[in-house]
């Protein structure tokens, strides 16, 4: 599922739940989804983790700098340290 497909599905769900005169547009949903992604990234970057109720955990994983190889030439290269966000669904979300 793409981000656009996800937003269309969320639009349908929210518009069913809202009164007819309060329906949202796809632009409203795009703003909310983008805001959610930015907020998750910001909180995890500052605090190291984020637990969203019975849904999931986001955690900041740090990778140390290391030596790697260029697959084309076989030459050794230095790979810089990096940070990644890890997503772990909780039991209520698993099927």
mmCIF file of N, CA and C in Angstrom:
data_model
loop_
_atom_site.group_PDB
_atom_site.id
_atom_site.type_symbol
_atom_site.label_atom_id
_atom_site.label_comp_id
_atom_site.label_asym_id
_atom_site.label_seq_id
_atom_site.Cartn_x
_atom_site.Cartn_y
_atom_site.Cartn_z
ATOM 1 N N UNK A 1 0.851 -1.170 0.000
ATOM 2 C CA UNK A 1 0.000 0.000 0.000
ATOM 3 C C UNK A 1 0.898 1.235 0.000
ATOM 4 N N UNK A 2 0.592 2.169 -0.853
ATOM 5 C CA UNK A 2 1.363 3.407 -0.916
ATOM 6 C C UNK A 2 0.801 4.423 0.073
ATOM 7 N N UNK A 3 1.542 5.508 0.264
ATOM 8 C CA UNK A 3 1.083 6.570 1.162
ATOM 9 C C UNK A 3 -0.240 7.151 0.657
ATOM 10 N N UNK A 4 -0.375 7.309 -0.656
ATOM 11 C CA UNK A 4 -1.613 7.857 -1.232
ATOM 12 C C UNK A 4 -2.784 6.909 -0.978
ATOM 13 N N UNK A 5 -2.571 5.604 -1.165
ATOM 14 C CA UNK A 5 -3.629 4.620 -0.892
ATOM 15 C C UNK A 5 -4.041 4.661 0.577
ATOM 16 N N UNK A 6 -3.041 4.767 1.456
ATOM 17 C CA UNK A 6 -3.311 4.857 2.892
ATOM 18 C C UNK A 6 -4.146 6.100 3.201
ATOM 19 N N UNK A 7 -3.789 7.225 2.593
ATOM 20 C CA UNK A 7 -4.531 8.469 2.852
ATOM 21 C C UNK A 7 -5.964 8.368 2.335
ATOM 22 N N UNK A 8 -6.159 7.729 1.192
ATOM 23 C CA UNK A 8 -7.519 7.565 0.661
ATOM 24 C C UNK A 8 -8.365 6.700 1.596
ATOM 25 N N UNK A 9 -7.757 5.647 2.134
ATOM 26 C CA UNK A 9 -8.484 4.779 3.060
ATOM 27 C C UNK A 9 -8.829 5.531 4.347
ATOM 28 N N UNK A 10 -7.870 6.308 4.862
ATOM 29 C CA UNK A 10 -8.122 7.100 6.071
ATOM 30 C C UNK A 10 -9.212 8.141 5.813
ATOM 31 N N UNK A 11 -9.206 8.749 4.640
ATOM 32 C CA UNK A 11 -10.238 9.721 4.282
ATOM 33 C C UNK A 11 -11.618 9.067 4.329
ATOM 34 N N UNK A 12 -11.738 7.880 3.774
ATOM 35 C CA UNK A 12 -13.023 7.175 3.779
ATOM 36 C C UNK A 12 -13.466 6.848 5.200
ATOM 37 N N UNK A 13 -12.540 6.378 6.032
ATOM 38 C CA UNK A 13 -12.876 6.023 7.419
ATOM 39 C C UNK A 13 -13.301 7.255 8.203
ATOM 40 N N UNK A 14 -12.514 8.327 8.104
ATOM 41 C CA UNK A 14 -12.837 9.539 8.871
ATOM 42 C C UNK A 14 -14.130 10.187 8.384
ATOM 43 N N UNK A 15 -14.358 10.189 7.076
ATOM 44 C CA UNK A 15 -15.583 10.811 6.573
ATOM 45 C C UNK A 15 -16.830 10.018 6.948
ATOM 46 N N UNK A 16 -16.707 8.704 7.170
ATOM 47 C CA UNK A 16 -17.839 7.925 7.680
ATOM 48 C C UNK A 16 -18.151 8.315 9.117
ATOM 49 N N UNK A 17 -17.104 8.601 9.891
ATOM 50 C CA UNK A 17 -17.269 8.896 11.317
ATOM 51 C C UNK A 17 -17.689 10.340 11.579
ATOM 52 N N UNK A 18 -17.406 11.235 10.647
ATOM 53 C CA UNK A 18 -17.710 12.656 10.856
ATOM 54 C C UNK A 18 -19.096 13.003 10.326
ATOM 55 N N UNK A 19 -19.708 14.058 10.880
ATOM 56 C CA UNK A 19 -20.967 14.535 10.306
ATOM 57 C C UNK A 19 -20.747 14.974 8.855
ATOM 58 N N UNK A 20 -21.787 14.911 8.048
ATOM 59 C CA UNK A 20 -21.670 15.216 6.613
ATOM 60 C C UNK A 20 -21.117 16.616 6.345
ATOM 61 N N UNK A 21 -21.460 17.580 7.197
ATOM 62 C CA UNK A 21 -20.990 18.951 6.962
ATOM 63 C C UNK A 21 -19.540 19.159 7.408
ATOM 64 N N UNK A 22 -18.911 18.145 7.978
ATOM 65 C CA UNK A 22 -17.529 18.253 8.471
ATOM 66 C C UNK A 22 -16.572 17.341 7.701
ATOM 67 N N UNK A 23 -16.955 16.881 6.513
ATOM 68 C CA UNK A 23 -16.106 15.965 5.751
ATOM 69 C C UNK A 23 -14.746 16.579 5.442
ATOM 70 N N UNK A 24 -13.742 15.723 5.427
ATOM 71 C CA UNK A 24 -12.372 16.140 5.152
ATOM 72 C C UNK A 24 -12.056 15.970 3.670
ATOM 73 N N UNK A 25 -11.000 16.647 3.228
ATOM 74 C CA UNK A 25 -10.505 16.473 1.868
ATOM 75 C C UNK A 25 -9.221 15.647 1.930
ATOM 76 N N UNK A 26 -8.773 15.180 0.783
ATOM 77 C CA UNK A 26 -7.524 14.420 0.735
ATOM 78 C C UNK A 26 -6.359 15.298 1.184
ATOM 79 N N UNK A 27 -6.437 16.597 0.933
ATOM 80 C CA UNK A 27 -5.386 17.532 1.371
ATOM 81 C C UNK A 27 -5.339 17.596 2.898
ATOM 82 N N UNK A 28 -6.511 17.590 3.557
ATOM 83 C CA UNK A 28 -6.558 17.578 5.026
ATOM 84 C C UNK A 28 -5.878 16.320 5.570
ATOM 85 N N UNK A 29 -6.186 15.186 4.967
ATOM 86 C CA UNK A 29 -5.609 13.916 5.412
ATOM 87 C C UNK A 29 -4.105 13.901 5.155
ATOM 88 N N UNK A 30 -3.679 14.423 4.010
ATOM 89 C CA UNK A 30 -2.245 14.489 3.705
ATOM 90 C C UNK A 30 -1.510 15.324 4.749
ATOM 91 N N UNK A 31 -2.103 16.435 5.149
ATOM 92 C CA UNK A 31 -1.508 17.287 6.177
ATOM 93 C C UNK A 31 -1.401 16.539 7.500
ATOM 94 N N UNK A 32 -2.451 15.811 7.883
ATOM 95 C CA UNK A 32 -2.435 15.066 9.146
ATOM 96 C C UNK A 32 -1.419 13.926 9.117
ATOM 97 N N UNK A 33 -1.368 13.172 8.034
ATOM 98 C CA UNK A 33 -0.438 12.045 7.936
ATOM 99 C C UNK A 33 1.007 12.549 7.918
ATOM 100 N N UNK A 34 1.276 13.589 7.145
ATOM 101 C CA UNK A 34 2.631 14.156 7.113
ATOM 102 C C UNK A 34 3.021 14.700 8.478
ATOM 103 N N UNK A 35 2.075 15.347 9.156
ATOM 104 C CA UNK A 35 2.331 15.849 10.505
ATOM 105 C C UNK A 35 2.621 14.724 11.480
ATOM 106 N N UNK A 36 1.890 13.625 11.355
ATOM 107 C CA UNK A 36 2.129 12.459 12.213
ATOM 108 C C UNK A 36 3.530 11.900 11.987
ATOM 109 N N UNK A 37 3.927 11.743 10.721
ATOM 110 C CA UNK A 37 5.261 11.223 10.413
ATOM 111 C C UNK A 37 6.349 12.133 10.967
ATOM 112 N N UNK A 38 6.185 13.448 10.801
ATOM 113 C CA UNK A 38 7.184 14.396 11.313
ATOM 114 C C UNK A 38 7.239 14.359 12.829
ATOM 115 N N UNK A 39 6.079 14.254 13.488
ATOM 116 C CA UNK A 39 6.039 14.210 14.955
ATOM 117 C C UNK A 39 6.707 12.941 15.485
ATOM 118 N N UNK A 40 6.444 11.801 14.857
ATOM 119 C CA UNK A 40 7.074 10.544 15.279
ATOM 120 C C UNK A 40 8.586 10.663 15.148
ATOM 121 N N UNK A 41 9.051 11.161 14.010
ATOM 122 C CA UNK A 41 10.495 11.314 13.788
ATOM 123 C C UNK A 41 11.111 12.245 14.826
ATOM 124 N N UNK A 42 10.453 13.357 15.113
ATOM 125 C CA UNK A 42 10.963 14.338 16.073
ATOM 126 C C UNK A 42 11.033 13.756 17.486
ATOM 127 N N UNK A 43 9.954 13.096 17.924
ATOM 128 C CA UNK A 43 9.910 12.523 19.278
ATOM 129 C C UNK A 43 10.952 11.418 19.432
ATOM 130 N N UNK A 44 11.047 10.530 18.451
ATOM 131 C CA UNK A 44 12.009 9.431 18.541
ATOM 132 C C UNK A 44 13.438 9.973 18.521
ATOM 133 N N UNK A 45 13.691 10.992 17.717
ATOM 134 C CA UNK A 45 15.032 11.580 17.657
ATOM 135 C C UNK A 45 15.421 12.207 18.994
ATOM 136 N N UNK A 46 14.469 12.855 19.657
ATOM 137 C CA UNK A 46 14.761 13.527 20.932
ATOM 138 C C UNK A 46 14.748 12.567 22.122
ATOM 139 N N UNK A 47 13.765 11.661 22.183
ATOM 140 C CA UNK A 47 13.576 10.807 23.361
ATOM 141 C C UNK A 47 14.127 9.390 23.202
ATOM 142 N N UNK A 48 14.389 8.960 21.991
ATOM 143 C CA UNK A 48 14.920 7.621 21.769
ATOM 144 C C UNK A 48 13.870 6.565 21.511
ATOM 145 N N UNK A 49 12.626 6.802 21.953
ATOM 146 C CA UNK A 49 11.562 5.843 21.662
ATOM 147 C C UNK A 49 10.202 6.509 21.789
ATOM 148 N N UNK A 50 9.189 5.830 21.246
ATOM 149 C CA UNK A 50 7.811 6.309 21.306
ATOM 150 C C UNK A 50 6.910 5.088 21.346
ATOM 151 N N UNK A 51 6.064 5.027 22.370
ATOM 152 C CA UNK A 51 5.101 3.936 22.494
ATOM 153 C C UNK A 51 3.715 4.514 22.219
ATOM 154 N N UNK A 52 3.027 3.933 21.248
ATOM 155 C CA UNK A 52 1.685 4.391 20.898
ATOM 156 C C UNK A 52 0.702 3.322 21.355
ATOM 157 N N UNK A 53 0.203 3.504 22.569
ATOM 158 C CA UNK A 53 -0.811 2.637 23.166
ATOM 159 C C UNK A 53 -0.658 1.171 22.816
ATOM 160 N N UNK A 54 -1.746 0.518 22.404
ATOM 161 C CA UNK A 54 -1.688 -0.913 22.085
ATOM 162 C C UNK A 54 -1.248 -1.173 20.642
ATOM 163 N N UNK A 55 -0.779 -0.140 19.959
ATOM 164 C CA UNK A 55 -0.496 -0.244 18.532
ATOM 165 C C UNK A 55 0.939 -0.665 18.219
ATOM 166 N N UNK A 56 1.909 0.156 18.645
ATOM 167 C CA UNK A 56 3.289 -0.105 18.235
ATOM 168 C C UNK A 56 4.294 0.661 19.081
ATOM 169 N N UNK A 57 5.557 0.305 18.878
ATOM 170 C CA UNK A 57 6.685 1.019 19.470
ATOM 171 C C UNK A 57 7.596 1.476 18.340
ATOM 172 N N UNK A 58 8.091 2.697 18.447
ATOM 173 C CA UNK A 58 9.136 3.196 17.564
ATOM 174 C C UNK A 58 10.370 3.370 18.429
ATOM 175 N N UNK A 59 11.520 2.945 17.919
ATOM 176 C CA UNK A 59 12.749 3.042 18.696
ATOM 177 C C UNK A 59 13.882 3.512 17.790
ATOM 178 N N UNK A 60 14.754 4.355 18.340
ATOM 179 C CA UNK A 60 15.910 4.837 17.602
ATOM 180 C C UNK A 60 17.039 3.819 17.725
ATOM 181 N N UNK A 61 17.515 3.344 16.601
ATOM 182 C CA UNK A 61 18.629 2.394 16.572
ATOM 183 C C UNK A 61 19.844 3.123 16.018
ATOM 184 N N UNK A 62 20.960 3.015 16.735
ATOM 185 C CA UNK A 62 22.195 3.656 16.293
ATOM 186 C C UNK A 62 23.139 2.591 15.748
ATOM 187 N N UNK A 63 23.705 2.876 14.585
ATOM 188 C CA UNK A 63 24.684 1.980 13.979
ATOM 189 C C UNK A 63 26.040 2.653 14.038
ATOM 190 N N UNK A 64 27.017 1.950 14.540
ATOM 191 C CA UNK A 64 28.371 2.487 14.655
ATOM 192 C C UNK A 64 29.020 2.575 13.272
ATOM 193 N N UNK A 65 30.011 3.444 13.159
ATOM 194 C CA UNK A 65 30.792 3.521 11.929
ATOM 195 C C UNK A 65 31.509 2.185 11.739
ATOM 196 N N UNK A 66 31.688 1.794 10.494
ATOM 197 C CA UNK A 66 32.311 0.504 10.237
ATOM 198 C C UNK A 66 32.994 0.513 8.871
ATOM 199 N N UNK A 67 33.779 -0.492 8.648
ATOM 200 C CA UNK A 67 34.439 -0.662 7.361
ATOM 201 C C UNK A 67 33.592 -1.597 6.512
ATOM 202 N N UNK A 68 33.366 -1.195 5.267
ATOM 203 C CA UNK A 68 32.599 -2.018 4.344
ATOM 204 C C UNK A 68 33.373 -2.200 3.051
ATOM 205 N N UNK A 69 32.739 -2.792 2.070
ATOM 206 C CA UNK A 69 33.385 -2.991 0.767
ATOM 207 C C UNK A 69 32.486 -2.476 -0.337
ATOM 208 N N UNK A 70 33.100 -1.831 -1.315
ATOM 209 C CA UNK A 70 32.389 -1.428 -2.515
ATOM 210 C C UNK A 70 32.134 -2.703 -3.315
ATOM 211 N N UNK A 71 30.865 -3.055 -3.581
ATOM 212 C CA UNK A 71 30.582 -4.323 -4.257
ATOM 213 C C UNK A 71 31.104 -4.383 -5.694
ATOM 214 N N UNK A 72 31.287 -3.246 -6.333
ATOM 215 C CA UNK A 72 31.783 -3.249 -7.717
ATOM 216 C C UNK A 72 33.293 -3.449 -7.798
ATOM 217 N N UNK A 73 34.012 -2.756 -6.892
ATOM 218 C CA UNK A 73 35.476 -2.778 -6.989
ATOM 219 C C UNK A 73 36.138 -3.652 -5.934
ATOM 220 N N UNK A 74 35.420 -3.968 -4.865
ATOM 221 C CA UNK A 74 36.006 -4.726 -3.770
ATOM 222 C C UNK A 74 36.838 -3.863 -2.834
ATOM 223 N N UNK A 75 36.920 -2.574 -3.138
ATOM 224 C CA UNK A 75 37.706 -1.644 -2.329
ATOM 225 C C UNK A 75 37.060 -1.440 -0.958
ATOM 226 N N UNK A 76 37.897 -1.377 0.087
ATOM 227 C CA UNK A 76 37.385 -1.094 1.432
ATOM 228 C C UNK A 76 36.986 0.372 1.523
ATOM 229 N N UNK A 77 35.834 0.616 2.171
ATOM 230 C CA UNK A 77 35.363 1.988 2.375
ATOM 231 C C UNK A 77 34.906 2.142 3.818
ATOM 232 N N UNK A 78 34.918 3.363 4.294
ATOM 233 C CA UNK A 78 34.418 3.667 5.635
ATOM 234 C C UNK A 78 32.947 4.049 5.519
ATOM 235 N N UNK A 79 32.110 3.391 6.282
ATOM 236 C CA UNK A 79 30.682 3.696 6.326
ATOM 237 C C UNK A 79 30.438 4.474 7.607
ATOM 238 N N UNK A 80 29.852 5.661 7.462
ATOM 239 C CA UNK A 80 29.639 6.549 8.606
ATOM 240 C C UNK A 80 28.596 5.974 9.564
ATOM 241 N N UNK A 81 28.660 6.414 10.810
ATOM 242 C CA UNK A 81 27.640 6.049 11.802
ATOM 243 C C UNK A 81 26.302 6.614 11.334
ATOM 244 N N UNK A 82 25.217 5.940 11.683
ATOM 245 C CA UNK A 82 23.897 6.406 11.261
ATOM 246 C C UNK A 82 22.851 6.062 12.314
ATOM 247 N N UNK A 83 21.678 6.679 12.164
ATOM 248 C CA UNK A 83 20.542 6.410 13.046
ATOM 249 C C UNK A 83 19.362 5.989 12.179
ATOM 250 N N UNK A 84 18.613 5.018 12.655
ATOM 251 C CA UNK A 84 17.424 4.519 11.962
ATOM 252 C C UNK A 84 16.287 4.401 12.961
ATOM 253 N N UNK A 85 15.057 4.545 12.469
ATOM 254 C CA UNK A 85 13.889 4.338 13.319
ATOM 255 C C UNK A 85 13.397 2.911 13.100
ATOM 256 N N UNK A 86 13.239 2.177 14.200
ATOM 257 C CA UNK A 86 12.741 0.809 14.171
ATOM 258 C C UNK A 86 11.265 0.821 14.577
ATOM 259 N N UNK A 87 10.438 0.071 13.855
ATOM 260 C CA UNK A 87 9.008 -0.046 14.141
ATOM 261 C C UNK A 87 8.731 -1.467 14.600
ATOM 262 N N UNK A 88 8.058 -1.597 15.741
ATOM 263 C CA UNK A 88 7.711 -2.927 16.243
ATOM 264 C C UNK A 88 6.223 -2.941 16.589
ATOM 265 N N UNK A 89 5.413 -3.702 15.839
ATOM 266 C CA UNK A 89 3.995 -3.788 16.174
ATOM 267 C C UNK A 89 3.798 -4.581 17.460
ATOM 268 N N UNK A 90 2.810 -4.190 18.245
ATOM 269 C CA UNK A 90 2.494 -4.911 19.470
ATOM 270 C C UNK A 90 1.506 -6.031 19.168
ATOM 271 N N UNK A 91 1.254 -6.882 20.133
ATOM 272 C CA UNK A 91 0.435 -8.079 19.919
ATOM 273 C C UNK A 91 -0.954 -7.763 19.375
ATOM 274 N N UNK A 92 -1.559 -6.647 19.803
ATOM 275 C CA UNK A 92 -2.909 -6.316 19.346
ATOM 276 C C UNK A 92 -2.959 -6.021 17.853
ATOM 277 N N UNK A 93 -1.828 -5.641 17.266
ATOM 278 C CA UNK A 93 -1.793 -5.303 15.846
ATOM 279 C C UNK A 93 -1.450 -6.512 14.976
ATOM 280 N N UNK A 94 -0.885 -7.549 15.565
ATOM 281 C CA UNK A 94 -0.476 -8.724 14.798
ATOM 282 C C UNK A 94 -1.681 -9.593 14.463
ATOM 283 N N UNK A 95 -1.586 -10.302 13.339
ATOM 284 C CA UNK A 95 -2.668 -11.169 12.885
ATOM 285 C C UNK A 95 -2.337 -12.606 13.137
#
